């Protein structure tokens, strides 16, 4: 058992110059985890809610100070003192704190930031890479490569409504052969 000792959140800018949330977590043994949560340009109707401030005078309404405040005032006090090595319990607690289907109370960006920062801190505490921590006792498997062949949606400069057309190779036994099949 390794207890969560401190949580800090802040507003930072992402690679497109838009505000996003970054969360730092420290554990009682000195381990540390940090997570900066990206946001996509397009939003699906079934996606969890990324909490934005809506103030047109700050970053055209895209600020995340509300999400930062939720981490500092609501999520942090509930998570501090919890066992960082029990990720499932941490995630259940975060979902319970929010209590909504689409994470609209605290914001999916705040919830994900804390969850990922805790996972990274736990991996740091165990001195293993994050992927090994997440895999647990299972042997990690590489996913199938997916090759993007045509872009549309918000990211593209065309009228295609579908965001991405992708190739997913079925059948090759190695990553090398899968990449070769898509080329």
Short mmCIF file of C-alpha atoms in Angstrom, two decimals:
data_model
loop_
_atom_site.label_atom_id
_atom_site.label_comp_id
_atom_site.label_asym_id
_atom_site.label_seq_id
_atom_site.Cartn_x
_atom_site.Cartn_y
_atom_site.Cartn_z
CA UNK A 1 0.00 0.00 0.00
CA UNK A 2 1.37 3.39 -1.04
CA UNK A 3 -0.78 6.37 -0.13
CA UNK A 4 -1.44 9.43 -2.24
CA UNK A 5 0.03 12.42 -0.44
CA UNK A 6 -0.53 15.45 -2.68
CA UNK A 7 -2.35 16.43 -5.87
CA UNK A 8 -1.87 19.66 -7.81
CA UNK A 9 -3.59 20.71 -11.03
CA UNK A 10 -2.88 23.60 -13.36
CA UNK A 11 -3.93 25.02 -16.70
CA UNK A 12 -1.33 24.63 -19.46
CA UNK A 13 -1.37 25.10 -23.24
CA UNK A 14 -1.40 22.12 -25.61
CA UNK A 15 0.44 21.83 -28.92
CA UNK A 16 -2.30 23.86 -30.67
CA UNK A 17 -2.13 26.65 -28.10
CA UNK A 18 -5.39 25.63 -26.42
CA UNK A 19 -5.71 25.33 -22.65
CA UNK A 20 -5.70 21.87 -21.14
CA UNK A 21 -5.31 20.48 -17.65
CA UNK A 22 -2.13 19.02 -16.18
CA UNK A 23 -2.18 17.06 -12.92
CA UNK A 24 0.73 16.16 -10.63
CA UNK A 25 0.47 13.40 -8.00
CA UNK A 26 2.99 12.65 -5.24
CA UNK A 27 2.94 9.50 -3.15
CA UNK A 28 4.14 9.04 0.41
CA UNK A 29 7.25 7.21 -0.79
CA UNK A 30 8.30 10.13 -3.00
CA UNK A 31 7.02 8.64 -6.26
CA UNK A 32 5.61 11.12 -8.76
CA UNK A 33 3.20 11.05 -11.69
CA UNK A 34 2.15 13.77 -14.14
CA UNK A 35 -0.56 13.78 -16.78
CA UNK A 36 -1.49 16.45 -19.33
CA UNK A 37 -4.84 15.70 -20.94
CA UNK A 38 -5.18 16.34 -24.68
CA UNK A 39 -8.36 17.39 -26.40
CA UNK A 40 -9.38 16.62 -29.94
CA UNK A 41 -10.50 19.21 -32.46
CA UNK A 42 -13.78 17.39 -33.10
CA UNK A 43 -16.25 16.24 -30.47
CA UNK A 44 -18.54 13.22 -30.74
CA UNK A 45 -22.07 13.30 -29.38
CA UNK A 46 -21.39 10.35 -27.06
CA UNK A 47 -18.06 11.57 -25.68
CA UNK A 48 -17.52 12.35 -22.03
CA UNK A 49 -17.71 16.07 -21.31
CA UNK A 50 -14.47 17.99 -21.37
CA UNK A 51 -15.16 20.76 -18.86
CA UNK A 52 -14.35 24.22 -20.27
CA UNK A 53 -14.88 27.57 -18.58
CA UNK A 54 -16.97 29.19 -21.31
CA UNK A 55 -15.57 32.68 -20.58
CA UNK A 56 -15.24 34.35 -24.00
CA UNK A 57 -12.64 36.75 -22.56
CA UNK A 58 -10.21 33.90 -21.74
CA UNK A 59 -8.99 31.67 -24.55
CA UNK A 60 -12.29 32.13 -26.44
CA UNK A 61 -14.12 30.17 -23.73
CA UNK A 62 -11.71 27.22 -23.83
CA UNK A 63 -10.08 27.78 -20.42
CA UNK A 64 -10.03 24.87 -17.97
CA UNK A 65 -9.89 26.69 -14.64
CA UNK A 66 -13.17 25.03 -13.59
CA UNK A 67 -11.63 21.60 -14.14
CA UNK A 68 -8.50 22.67 -12.24
CA UNK A 69 -10.69 23.92 -9.36
CA UNK A 70 -12.56 20.61 -9.33
CA UNK A 71 -9.29 18.70 -8.97
CA UNK A 72 -8.05 20.97 -6.20
CA UNK A 73 -11.33 21.33 -4.25
CA UNK A 74 -13.30 18.11 -4.90
CA UNK A 75 -11.20 15.31 -6.34
CA UNK A 76 -7.93 15.94 -4.50
CA UNK A 77 -9.35 15.86 -0.97
CA UNK A 78 -11.24 12.63 -1.77
CA UNK A 79 -8.24 10.87 -3.34
CA UNK A 80 -5.48 11.98 -0.95
CA UNK A 81 -4.86 9.15 1.53
CA UNK A 82 -6.05 6.46 -0.91
CA UNK A 83 -3.85 3.56 -2.02
CA UNK A 84 -2.30 4.52 -5.36
CA UNK A 85 -1.65 0.85 -6.16
CA UNK A 86 -5.40 0.13 -6.37
CA UNK A 87 -6.17 1.84 -9.68
CA UNK A 88 -9.61 0.24 -10.01
CA UNK A 89 -10.63 1.66 -6.62
CA UNK A 90 -9.28 5.11 -7.55
CA UNK A 91 -11.22 5.08 -10.82
CA UNK A 92 -14.44 3.90 -9.12
CA UNK A 93 -14.06 6.71 -6.58
CA UNK A 94 -13.58 9.29 -9.36
CA UNK A 95 -16.69 8.09 -11.20
CA UNK A 96 -18.68 8.03 -7.97
CA UNK A 97 -17.59 11.58 -7.09
CA UNK A 98 -18.82 12.84 -10.46
CA UNK A 99 -22.00 10.76 -10.48
CA UNK A 100 -23.03 11.60 -14.06
CA UNK A 101 -23.14 9.44 -17.19
CA UNK A 102 -20.91 11.77 -19.22
CA UNK A 103 -18.66 13.09 -16.42
CA UNK A 104 -20.22 16.54 -16.71
CA UNK A 105 -20.11 17.40 -13.00
CA UNK A 106 -16.32 17.36 -12.49
CA UNK A 107 -15.24 17.10 -16.13
CA UNK A 108 -13.73 14.15 -17.97
CA UNK A 109 -10.51 16.13 -18.35
CA UNK A 110 -10.19 16.52 -14.56
CA UNK A 111 -11.10 12.87 -13.89
CA UNK A 112 -8.76 11.48 -16.54
CA UNK A 113 -5.94 13.78 -15.42
CA UNK A 114 -6.08 12.46 -11.86
CA UNK A 115 -6.52 8.83 -12.93
CA UNK A 116 -3.54 8.88 -15.30
CA UNK A 117 -1.30 10.84 -12.93
CA UNK A 118 -2.06 8.30 -10.15
CA UNK A 119 -1.26 5.41 -12.50
CA UNK A 120 2.04 7.02 -13.48
CA UNK A 121 2.91 7.67 -9.82
CA UNK A 122 2.10 4.05 -8.93
CA UNK A 123 4.34 2.80 -11.76
CA UNK A 124 7.08 5.15 -10.53
CA UNK A 125 6.66 3.79 -7.00
CA UNK A 126 7.11 0.22 -8.25
CA UNK A 127 9.98 1.34 -10.51
CA UNK A 128 8.40 -0.17 -13.62
CA UNK A 129 7.23 1.39 -16.90
CA UNK A 130 3.60 2.49 -17.06
CA UNK A 131 2.71 -0.15 -19.68
CA UNK A 132 3.93 -2.93 -17.37
CA UNK A 133 1.98 -1.48 -14.43
CA UNK A 134 -1.21 -1.37 -16.49
CA UNK A 135 -0.65 -4.89 -17.86
CA UNK A 136 -0.24 -6.29 -14.36
CA UNK A 137 0.53 -10.01 -14.39
CA UNK A 138 -0.47 -10.35 -18.05
CA UNK A 139 2.17 -10.34 -20.76
CA UNK A 140 1.76 -7.06 -22.70
CA UNK A 141 0.62 -7.50 -26.30
CA UNK A 142 1.28 -5.04 -29.08
CA UNK A 143 -1.92 -3.82 -30.70
CA UNK A 144 -2.51 -4.09 -34.41
CA UNK A 145 -1.16 -1.11 -36.28
CA UNK A 146 -3.79 1.11 -37.85
CA UNK A 147 -2.82 3.14 -40.90
CA UNK A 148 -4.55 6.44 -41.59
CA UNK A 149 -5.10 6.78 -45.35
CA UNK A 150 -7.59 9.68 -45.62
CA UNK A 151 -8.52 12.49 -43.24
CA UNK A 152 -11.78 14.37 -42.93
CA UNK A 153 -13.78 16.11 -40.23
CA UNK A 154 -12.55 19.13 -38.25
CA UNK A 155 -8.87 18.35 -38.89
CA UNK A 156 -9.00 18.41 -42.67
CA UNK A 157 -9.35 21.07 -45.33
CA UNK A 158 -11.98 19.12 -47.27
CA UNK A 159 -15.72 18.41 -47.03
CA UNK A 160 -15.43 14.80 -45.88
CA UNK A 161 -17.64 14.30 -42.80
CA UNK A 162 -15.86 11.16 -41.59
CA UNK A 163 -12.75 12.02 -39.55
CA UNK A 164 -10.48 9.14 -40.59
CA UNK A 165 -10.40 6.24 -43.03
CA UNK A 166 -8.00 3.63 -41.73
CA UNK A 167 -6.52 0.31 -42.78
CA UNK A 168 -6.31 -2.42 -40.13
CA UNK A 169 -4.35 -5.46 -41.30
CA UNK A 170 -5.97 -8.76 -40.36
CA UNK A 171 -3.86 -11.92 -40.60
CA UNK A 172 -0.18 -10.93 -40.36
CA UNK A 173 1.57 -12.51 -37.38
CA UNK A 174 4.19 -9.81 -36.82
CA UNK A 175 4.04 -6.02 -36.60
CA UNK A 176 6.56 -5.84 -39.44
CA UNK A 177 4.31 -7.94 -41.72
CA UNK A 178 1.23 -5.92 -40.68
CA UNK A 179 2.93 -2.64 -41.60
CA UNK A 180 4.13 -4.14 -44.85
CA UNK A 181 0.56 -5.29 -45.67
CA UNK A 182 -0.72 -1.71 -45.35
CA UNK A 183 2.01 -0.13 -47.44
#
